[in-house]
């Protein structure tokens, strides 16, 4: 298996522009998570999905952020409009489940976003 | 609300020194516990996990962690570190009654001097 795939790996954009980050989870995993990592705030959970349905989006910073999962093999995280404070590394992770137990998460390589 | 506290933000050791990274969590129910490692420029990888059973769990690369329920702790240990252990280490907790939401600690940056 190729693991969790994220694209792009690096994104540099100007303030006010729309940014779309993409994620392909590991096949068969029914949970998908989006995290943001910064020096100041560490690793923050933004939102997670189960079977393509958003379960908890309480970590999404504000309305400028939105996430979708149209099918089991694809998710997007969109920022519109982007601001310099959104600069961070955004990780996608997926996890299998079984018997109601949460298993470990498998992380993608991350997207390093720089908003100038 | 759940929280995870890692006591040291930065640790510097010489090769062959012993390592212990502290992790405490706040949650009264049943939990799953994890340690993840992030090598420079790479993504997070699972180091070890505890779900149930023997509270002393062994992971990859000679790491181990001990779950002490009475202390709400899950400290990571390694008897002899190597230069290649230089990385950031994250403790994480998932409450079984809280769905699949996992809370990560702030991380501990370990630098091992050759």
PDB file of C-alpha atoms in Angstrom:
ATOM      1  CA  UNK A   1       0.000   0.000   0.000  1.00  0.00           C
ATOM      2  CA  UNK A   2       1.271   3.474  -0.831  1.00  0.00           C
ATOM      3  CA  UNK A   3       0.169   4.915   2.476  1.00  0.00           C
ATOM      4  CA  UNK A   4      -1.712   8.152   2.911  1.00  0.00           C
ATOM      5  CA  UNK A   5      -1.117  10.434  -0.048  1.00  0.00           C
ATOM      6  CA  UNK A   6      -1.277  14.199   0.185  1.00  0.00           C
ATOM      7  CA  UNK A   7      -0.931  16.848  -2.454  1.00  0.00           C
ATOM      8  CA  UNK A   8       0.581  19.246  -2.982  1.00  0.00           C
ATOM      9  CA  UNK A   9       3.611  18.754  -0.743  1.00  0.00           C
ATOM     10  CA  UNK A  10       4.361  22.460  -0.741  1.00  0.00           C
ATOM     11  CA  UNK A  11       2.087  25.381  -1.467  1.00  0.00           C
ATOM     12  CA  UNK A  12       3.001  29.039  -1.512  1.00  0.00           C
ATOM     13  CA  UNK A  13       0.196  31.468  -2.071  1.00  0.00           C
ATOM     14  CA  UNK A  14      -0.684  35.078  -1.527  1.00  0.00           C
ATOM     15  CA  UNK A  15      -3.041  36.299   1.121  1.00  0.00           C
ATOM     16  CA  UNK A  16      -6.637  36.236  -0.053  1.00  0.00           C
ATOM     17  CA  UNK A  17      -6.207  33.333  -2.439  1.00  0.00           C
ATOM     18  CA  UNK A  18      -8.083  30.051  -2.175  1.00  0.00           C
ATOM     19  CA  UNK A  19      -6.055  27.028  -1.191  1.00  0.00           C
ATOM     20  CA  UNK A  20      -7.130  23.413  -1.612  1.00  0.00           C
ATOM     21  CA  UNK A  21      -5.277  20.568   0.028  1.00  0.00           C
ATOM     22  CA  UNK A  22      -5.947  16.995  -1.011  1.00  0.00           C
ATOM     23  CA  UNK A  23      -5.743  13.654   0.692  1.00  0.00           C
ATOM     24  CA  UNK A  24      -6.137  10.035  -0.330  1.00  0.00           C
ATOM     25  CA  UNK A  25      -6.456   7.733   2.693  1.00  0.00           C
ATOM     26  CA  UNK A  26      -5.268   4.158   2.878  1.00  0.00           C
ATOM     27  CA  UNK A  27      -7.733   1.856   1.183  1.00  0.00           C
ATOM     28  CA  UNK A  28     -10.085   0.232   3.668  1.00  0.00           C
ATOM     29  CA  UNK A  29      -9.619   2.840   6.366  1.00  0.00           C
ATOM     30  CA  UNK A  30     -12.926   4.339   7.365  1.00  0.00           C
ATOM     31  CA  UNK A  31     -11.661   7.246   9.456  1.00  0.00           C
ATOM     32  CA  UNK A  32      -9.921  10.298   8.066  1.00  0.00           C
ATOM     33  CA  UNK A  33      -8.412  13.139  10.062  1.00  0.00           C
ATOM     34  CA  UNK A  34      -7.060  16.568   9.170  1.00  0.00           C
ATOM     35  CA  UNK A  35      -4.456  18.150  11.453  1.00  0.00           C
ATOM     36  CA  UNK A  36      -2.537  21.396  11.469  1.00  0.00           C
ATOM     37  CA  UNK A  37       0.954  21.635  12.917  1.00  0.00           C
ATOM     38  CA  UNK A  38       2.628  24.889  13.930  1.00  0.00           C
ATOM     39  CA  UNK A  39       5.484  25.724  16.248  1.00  0.00           C
ATOM     40  CA  UNK A  40       3.215  27.760  18.472  1.00  0.00           C
ATOM     41  CA  UNK A  41       0.232  25.423  18.770  1.00  0.00           C
ATOM     42  CA  UNK A  42       1.687  22.002  18.072  1.00  0.00           C
ATOM     43  CA  UNK A  43      -0.518  19.400  16.391  1.00  0.00           C
ATOM     44  CA  UNK A  44      -4.182  20.374  16.289  1.00  0.00           C
ATOM     45  CA  UNK A  45      -7.045  18.222  15.097  1.00  0.00           C
ATOM     46  CA  UNK A  46      -9.172  20.221  12.687  1.00  0.00           C
ATOM     47  CA  UNK A  47     -11.847  17.728  11.647  1.00  0.00           C
ATOM     48  CA  UNK A  48     -12.408  14.033  11.229  1.00  0.00           C
ATOM     49  CA  UNK A  49     -14.692  11.874   9.116  1.00  0.00           C
ATOM     50  CA  UNK A  50     -16.135   8.412   9.510  1.00  0.00           C
ATOM     51  CA  UNK A  51     -17.362   6.703   6.374  1.00  0.00           C
ATOM     52  CA  UNK A  52     -17.181  10.036   4.566  1.00  0.00           C
ATOM     53  CA  UNK A  53     -19.358  11.812   7.129  1.00  0.00           C
ATOM     54  CA  UNK A  54     -17.902  14.654   9.235  1.00  0.00           C
ATOM     55  CA  UNK A  55     -18.059  13.637  12.887  1.00  0.00           C
ATOM     56  CA  UNK A  56     -16.288  16.430  14.725  1.00  0.00           C
ATOM     57  CA  UNK A  57     -15.324  19.752  13.178  1.00  0.00           C
ATOM     58  CA  UNK A  58     -14.890  21.634  16.428  1.00  0.00           C
ATOM     59  CA  UNK A  59     -11.224  22.201  15.656  1.00  0.00           C
ATOM     60  CA  UNK A  60     -11.839  24.066  12.417  1.00  0.00           C
ATOM     61  CA  UNK A  61     -10.560  27.557  13.210  1.00  0.00           C
ATOM     62  CA  UNK A  62     -13.199  29.590  11.422  1.00  0.00           C
ATOM     63  CA  UNK A  63     -15.553  29.736   8.500  1.00  0.00           C
ATOM     64  CA  UNK A  64     -12.701  30.270   6.074  1.00  0.00           C
ATOM     65  CA  UNK A  65     -11.881  26.580   6.531  1.00  0.00           C
ATOM     66  CA  UNK A  66     -13.990  23.818   5.033  1.00  0.00           C
ATOM     67  CA  UNK A  67     -13.447  20.109   4.477  1.00  0.00           C
ATOM     68  CA  UNK A  68     -15.214  17.557   2.355  1.00  0.00           C
ATOM     69  CA  UNK A  69     -15.004  13.866   1.742  1.00  0.00           C
ATOM     70  CA  UNK A  70     -17.029  13.056  -1.370  1.00  0.00           C
ATOM     71  CA  UNK A  71     -15.994   9.394  -1.353  1.00  0.00           C
ATOM     72  CA  UNK A  72     -13.960   6.890   0.617  1.00  0.00           C
ATOM     73  CA  UNK A  73     -10.768   7.596  -1.271  1.00  0.00           C
ATOM     74  CA  UNK A  74     -10.613  11.363  -1.371  1.00  0.00           C
ATOM     75  CA  UNK A  75     -10.846  14.360   0.925  1.00  0.00           C
ATOM     76  CA  UNK A  76     -10.130  18.053   0.566  1.00  0.00           C
ATOM     77  CA  UNK A  77      -9.378  20.836   3.001  1.00  0.00           C
ATOM     78  CA  UNK A  78     -10.080  24.277   1.609  1.00  0.00           C
ATOM     79  CA  UNK A  79      -9.089  27.677   2.941  1.00  0.00           C
ATOM     80  CA  UNK A  80     -10.819  30.664   1.414  1.00  0.00           C
ATOM     81  CA  UNK A  81      -9.576  33.327   1.717  1.00  0.00           C
ATOM     82  CA  UNK A  82      -6.156  32.368   3.025  1.00  0.00           C
ATOM     83  CA  UNK A  83      -4.262  34.497   5.553  1.00  0.00           C
ATOM     84  CA  UNK A  84      -0.604  34.530   6.638  1.00  0.00           C
ATOM     85  CA  UNK A  85      -1.544  32.994  10.002  1.00  0.00           C
ATOM     86  CA  UNK A  86      -2.738  29.899   8.142  1.00  0.00           C
ATOM     87  CA  UNK A  87       0.872  29.080   7.314  1.00  0.00           C
ATOM     88  CA  UNK A  88       1.533  25.629   8.767  1.00  0.00           C
ATOM     89  CA  UNK A  89       2.011  22.008   7.863  1.00  0.00           C
ATOM     90  CA  UNK A  90      -1.307  20.272   7.275  1.00  0.00           C
ATOM     91  CA  UNK A  91      -1.408  16.534   7.835  1.00  0.00           C
ATOM     92  CA  UNK A  92      -3.994  14.059   6.775  1.00  0.00           C
ATOM     93  CA  UNK A  93      -4.253  10.739   8.607  1.00  0.00           C
ATOM     94  CA  UNK A  94      -6.422   7.684   8.238  1.00  0.00           C
ATOM     95  CA  UNK A  95      -7.330   4.891  10.576  1.00  0.00           C
ATOM     96  CA  UNK A  96      -9.103   1.576  10.396  1.00  0.00           C
ATOM     97  CA  UNK A  97     -11.673   0.586  12.963  1.00  0.00           C
ATOM     98  CA  UNK A  98     -12.915  -2.706  14.265  1.00  0.00           C
ATOM     99  CA  UNK A  99     -15.130  -3.652  17.127  1.00  0.00           C
ATOM    100  CA  UNK A 100     -15.537  -0.035  18.086  1.00  0.00           C
ATOM    101  CA  UNK A 101     -11.863   0.290  18.935  1.00  0.00           C
ATOM    102  CA  UNK A 102      -9.801   3.160  17.652  1.00  0.00           C
ATOM    103  CA  UNK A 103      -6.617   1.943  16.073  1.00  0.00           C
ATOM    104  CA  UNK A 104      -3.517   3.960  15.391  1.00  0.00           C
ATOM    105  CA  UNK A 105      -3.521   6.648  12.787  1.00  0.00           C
ATOM    106  CA  UNK A 106      -1.419   6.559   9.652  1.00  0.00           C
ATOM    107  CA  UNK A 107      -0.172   9.964   8.650  1.00  0.00           C
ATOM    108  CA  UNK A 108       0.539  11.366   5.258  1.00  0.00           C
ATOM    109  CA  UNK A 109       3.684  13.364   4.432  1.00  0.00           C
ATOM    110  CA  UNK A 110       1.929  16.670   4.993  1.00  0.00           C
ATOM    111  CA  UNK A 111       1.447  19.819   2.955  1.00  0.00           C
ATOM    112  CA  UNK A 112       3.602  22.759   3.947  1.00  0.00           C
ATOM    113  CA  UNK A 113       1.504  25.860   3.317  1.00  0.00           C
ATOM    114  CA  UNK A 114       3.035  29.320   3.207  1.00  0.00           C
ATOM    115  CA  UNK A 115       0.739  32.298   2.837  1.00  0.00           C
ATOM    116  CA  UNK A 116       2.543  35.555   2.068  1.00  0.00           C
TER     117      UNK A 116
ATOM    118  CA  UNK B   1     -12.076  17.772  28.474  1.00  0.00           C
ATOM    119  CA  UNK B   2      -9.197  15.500  27.678  1.00  0.00           C
ATOM    120  CA  UNK B   3      -5.690  16.891  27.694  1.00  0.00           C
ATOM    121  CA  UNK B   4      -2.204  15.501  27.309  1.00  0.00           C
ATOM    122  CA  UNK B   5       0.823  17.013  28.982  1.00  0.00           C
ATOM    123  CA  UNK B   6       4.393  16.323  27.969  1.00  0.00           C
ATOM    124  CA  UNK B   7       6.797  17.560  30.568  1.00  0.00           C
ATOM    125  CA  UNK B   8       9.822  18.384  28.481  1.00  0.00           C
ATOM    126  CA  UNK B   9       9.731  20.429  25.315  1.00  0.00           C
ATOM    127  CA  UNK B  10      13.397  19.969  24.511  1.00  0.00           C
ATOM    128  CA  UNK B  11      15.798  17.243  25.585  1.00  0.00           C
ATOM    129  CA  UNK B  12      19.466  16.982  24.669  1.00  0.00           C
ATOM    130  CA  UNK B  13      21.336  13.737  25.320  1.00  0.00           C
ATOM    131  CA  UNK B  14      24.604  12.164  24.350  1.00  0.00           C
ATOM    132  CA  UNK B  15      24.642   8.832  22.567  1.00  0.00           C
ATOM    133  CA  UNK B  16      24.251   5.842  24.881  1.00  0.00           C
ATOM    134  CA  UNK B  17      22.459   7.916  27.499  1.00  0.00           C
ATOM    135  CA  UNK B  18      19.137   6.652  28.830  1.00  0.00           C
ATOM    136  CA  UNK B  19      15.940   8.402  27.853  1.00  0.00           C
ATOM    137  CA  UNK B  20      12.686   8.951  29.658  1.00  0.00           C
ATOM    138  CA  UNK B  21      10.015  11.283  28.299  1.00  0.00           C
ATOM    139  CA  UNK B  22       7.094  12.055  30.535  1.00  0.00           C
ATOM    140  CA  UNK B  23       3.461  12.027  29.471  1.00  0.00           C
ATOM    141  CA  UNK B  24       0.413  12.595  31.621  1.00  0.00           C
ATOM    142  CA  UNK B  25      -3.177  12.730  30.518  1.00  0.00           C
ATOM    143  CA  UNK B  26      -6.375  13.885  32.094  1.00  0.00           C
ATOM    144  CA  UNK B  27      -9.322  11.605  31.568  1.00  0.00           C
ATOM    145  CA  UNK B  28     -11.023   9.327  34.035  1.00  0.00           C
ATOM    146  CA  UNK B  29     -12.293   6.651  31.713  1.00  0.00           C
ATOM    147  CA  UNK B  30     -10.704   3.914  29.648  1.00  0.00           C
ATOM    148  CA  UNK B  31      -8.114   5.157  27.225  1.00  0.00           C
ATOM    149  CA  UNK B  32      -5.928   4.025  24.370  1.00  0.00           C
ATOM    150  CA  UNK B  33      -2.419   5.451  24.539  1.00  0.00           C
ATOM    151  CA  UNK B  34       0.105   6.094  21.813  1.00  0.00           C
ATOM    152  CA  UNK B  35       3.566   7.445  21.213  1.00  0.00           C
ATOM    153  CA  UNK B  36       4.315   8.790  17.760  1.00  0.00           C
ATOM    154  CA  UNK B  37       7.680   9.919  16.405  1.00  0.00           C
ATOM    155  CA  UNK B  38       8.396  12.525  13.757  1.00  0.00           C
ATOM    156  CA  UNK B  39      11.891  12.398  12.292  1.00  0.00           C
ATOM    157  CA  UNK B  40      13.202  15.627  10.740  1.00  0.00           C
ATOM    158  CA  UNK B  41      11.301  16.402   7.576  1.00  0.00           C
ATOM    159  CA  UNK B  42       9.096  13.356   7.831  1.00  0.00           C
ATOM    160  CA  UNK B  43       5.546  12.591   8.880  1.00  0.00           C
ATOM    161  CA  UNK B  44       4.414  11.128  12.167  1.00  0.00           C
ATOM    162  CA  UNK B  45       4.861   7.399  12.620  1.00  0.00           C
ATOM    163  CA  UNK B  46       3.575   5.141  15.354  1.00  0.00           C
ATOM    164  CA  UNK B  47       6.244   4.154  17.860  1.00  0.00           C
ATOM    165  CA  UNK B  48       4.107   2.067  20.194  1.00  0.00           C
ATOM    166  CA  UNK B  49       0.594   1.781  21.564  1.00  0.00           C
ATOM    167  CA  UNK B  50      -1.305   0.527  24.582  1.00  0.00           C
ATOM    168  CA  UNK B  51      -4.869  -0.708  24.454  1.00  0.00           C
ATOM    169  CA  UNK B  52      -5.070  -3.261  27.266  1.00  0.00           C
ATOM    170  CA  UNK B  53      -3.151  -6.026  28.992  1.00  0.00           C
ATOM    171  CA  UNK B  54       0.478  -5.748  30.083  1.00  0.00           C
ATOM    172  CA  UNK B  55       1.052  -2.098  31.027  1.00  0.00           C
ATOM    173  CA  UNK B  56       4.647  -2.300  29.807  1.00  0.00           C
ATOM    174  CA  UNK B  57       4.580  -2.124  26.048  1.00  0.00           C
ATOM    175  CA  UNK B  58       7.457  -2.462  23.669  1.00  0.00           C
ATOM    176  CA  UNK B  59       7.690  -0.654  20.393  1.00  0.00           C
ATOM    177  CA  UNK B  60      10.048  -0.321  17.515  1.00  0.00           C
ATOM    178  CA  UNK B  61      13.717   0.606  17.741  1.00  0.00           C
ATOM    179  CA  UNK B  62      14.088  -0.445  21.373  1.00  0.00           C
ATOM    180  CA  UNK B  63      11.526   1.960  22.795  1.00  0.00           C
ATOM    181  CA  UNK B  64       9.129   0.983  25.537  1.00  0.00           C
ATOM    182  CA  UNK B  65       6.470   2.727  27.577  1.00  0.00           C
ATOM    183  CA  UNK B  66       4.761   1.991  30.839  1.00  0.00           C
ATOM    184  CA  UNK B  67       1.133   2.751  31.545  1.00  0.00           C
ATOM    185  CA  UNK B  68       0.562   3.630  35.196  1.00  0.00           C
ATOM    186  CA  UNK B  69      -3.164   4.053  35.576  1.00  0.00           C
ATOM    187  CA  UNK B  70      -3.011   5.499  39.081  1.00  0.00           C
ATOM    188  CA  UNK B  71      -0.723   8.254  37.878  1.00  0.00           C
ATOM    189  CA  UNK B  72      -2.448   8.821  34.522  1.00  0.00           C
ATOM    190  CA  UNK B  73       0.977   8.458  32.977  1.00  0.00           C
ATOM    191  CA  UNK B  74       2.464   6.800  29.921  1.00  0.00           C
ATOM    192  CA  UNK B  75       6.177   7.559  29.952  1.00  0.00           C
ATOM    193  CA  UNK B  76       8.434   6.623  27.082  1.00  0.00           C
ATOM    194  CA  UNK B  77      11.812   5.052  27.743  1.00  0.00           C
ATOM    195  CA  UNK B  78      14.863   3.815  25.930  1.00  0.00           C
ATOM    196  CA  UNK B  79      17.932   2.506  27.769  1.00  0.00           C
ATOM    197  CA  UNK B  80      20.498   3.739  25.263  1.00  0.00           C
ATOM    198  CA  UNK B  81      19.749   6.380  22.644  1.00  0.00           C
ATOM    199  CA  UNK B  82      21.400   6.710  19.274  1.00  0.00           C
ATOM    200  CA  UNK B  83      22.036   9.731  17.101  1.00  0.00           C
ATOM    201  CA  UNK B  84      19.316   8.455  14.770  1.00  0.00           C
ATOM    202  CA  UNK B  85      16.747   8.876  17.557  1.00  0.00           C
ATOM    203  CA  UNK B  86      16.894  12.624  17.072  1.00  0.00           C
ATOM    204  CA  UNK B  87      13.266  13.480  16.410  1.00  0.00           C
ATOM    205  CA  UNK B  88      10.130  14.935  17.924  1.00  0.00           C
ATOM    206  CA  UNK B  89       8.056  12.603  20.075  1.00  0.00           C
ATOM    207  CA  UNK B  90       4.321  12.956  20.622  1.00  0.00           C
ATOM    208  CA  UNK B  91       2.215  11.308  23.254  1.00  0.00           C
ATOM    209  CA  UNK B  92      -1.441  10.818  22.277  1.00  0.00           C
ATOM    210  CA  UNK B  93      -4.588   9.693  24.033  1.00  0.00           C
ATOM    211  CA  UNK B  94      -7.879   8.436  22.735  1.00  0.00           C
ATOM    212  CA  UNK B  95     -10.800   7.984  25.083  1.00  0.00           C
ATOM    213  CA  UNK B  96     -12.762   4.897  24.122  1.00  0.00           C
ATOM    214  CA  UNK B  97     -16.015   6.566  25.013  1.00  0.00           C
ATOM    215  CA  UNK B  98     -15.123   9.671  23.080  1.00  0.00           C
ATOM    216  CA  UNK B  99     -15.257   8.296  19.593  1.00  0.00           C
ATOM    217  CA  UNK B 100     -12.114   8.343  17.574  1.00  0.00           C
ATOM    218  CA  UNK B 101     -10.879  11.766  18.539  1.00  0.00           C
ATOM    219  CA  UNK B 102      -7.239  11.548  19.558  1.00  0.00           C
ATOM    220  CA  UNK B 103      -5.584  14.287  21.564  1.00  0.00           C
ATOM    221  CA  UNK B 104      -1.871  14.870  21.005  1.00  0.00           C
ATOM    222  CA  UNK B 105       0.595  16.382  23.426  1.00  0.00           C
ATOM    223  CA  UNK B 106       2.702  19.371  22.447  1.00  0.00           C
ATOM    224  CA  UNK B 107       5.642  17.147  21.596  1.00  0.00           C
ATOM    225  CA  UNK B 108       9.178  16.760  22.917  1.00  0.00           C
ATOM    226  CA  UNK B 109      12.100  17.538  20.681  1.00  0.00           C
ATOM    227  CA  UNK B 110      14.968  15.163  21.332  1.00  0.00           C
ATOM    228  CA  UNK B 111      18.454  15.928  20.086  1.00  0.00           C
ATOM    229  CA  UNK B 112      21.068  13.236  20.468  1.00  0.00           C
ATOM    230  CA  UNK B 113      24.669  14.326  20.228  1.00  0.00           C
ATOM    231  CA  UNK B 114      26.986  11.946  18.421  1.00  0.00           C
TER     232      UNK B 114
END
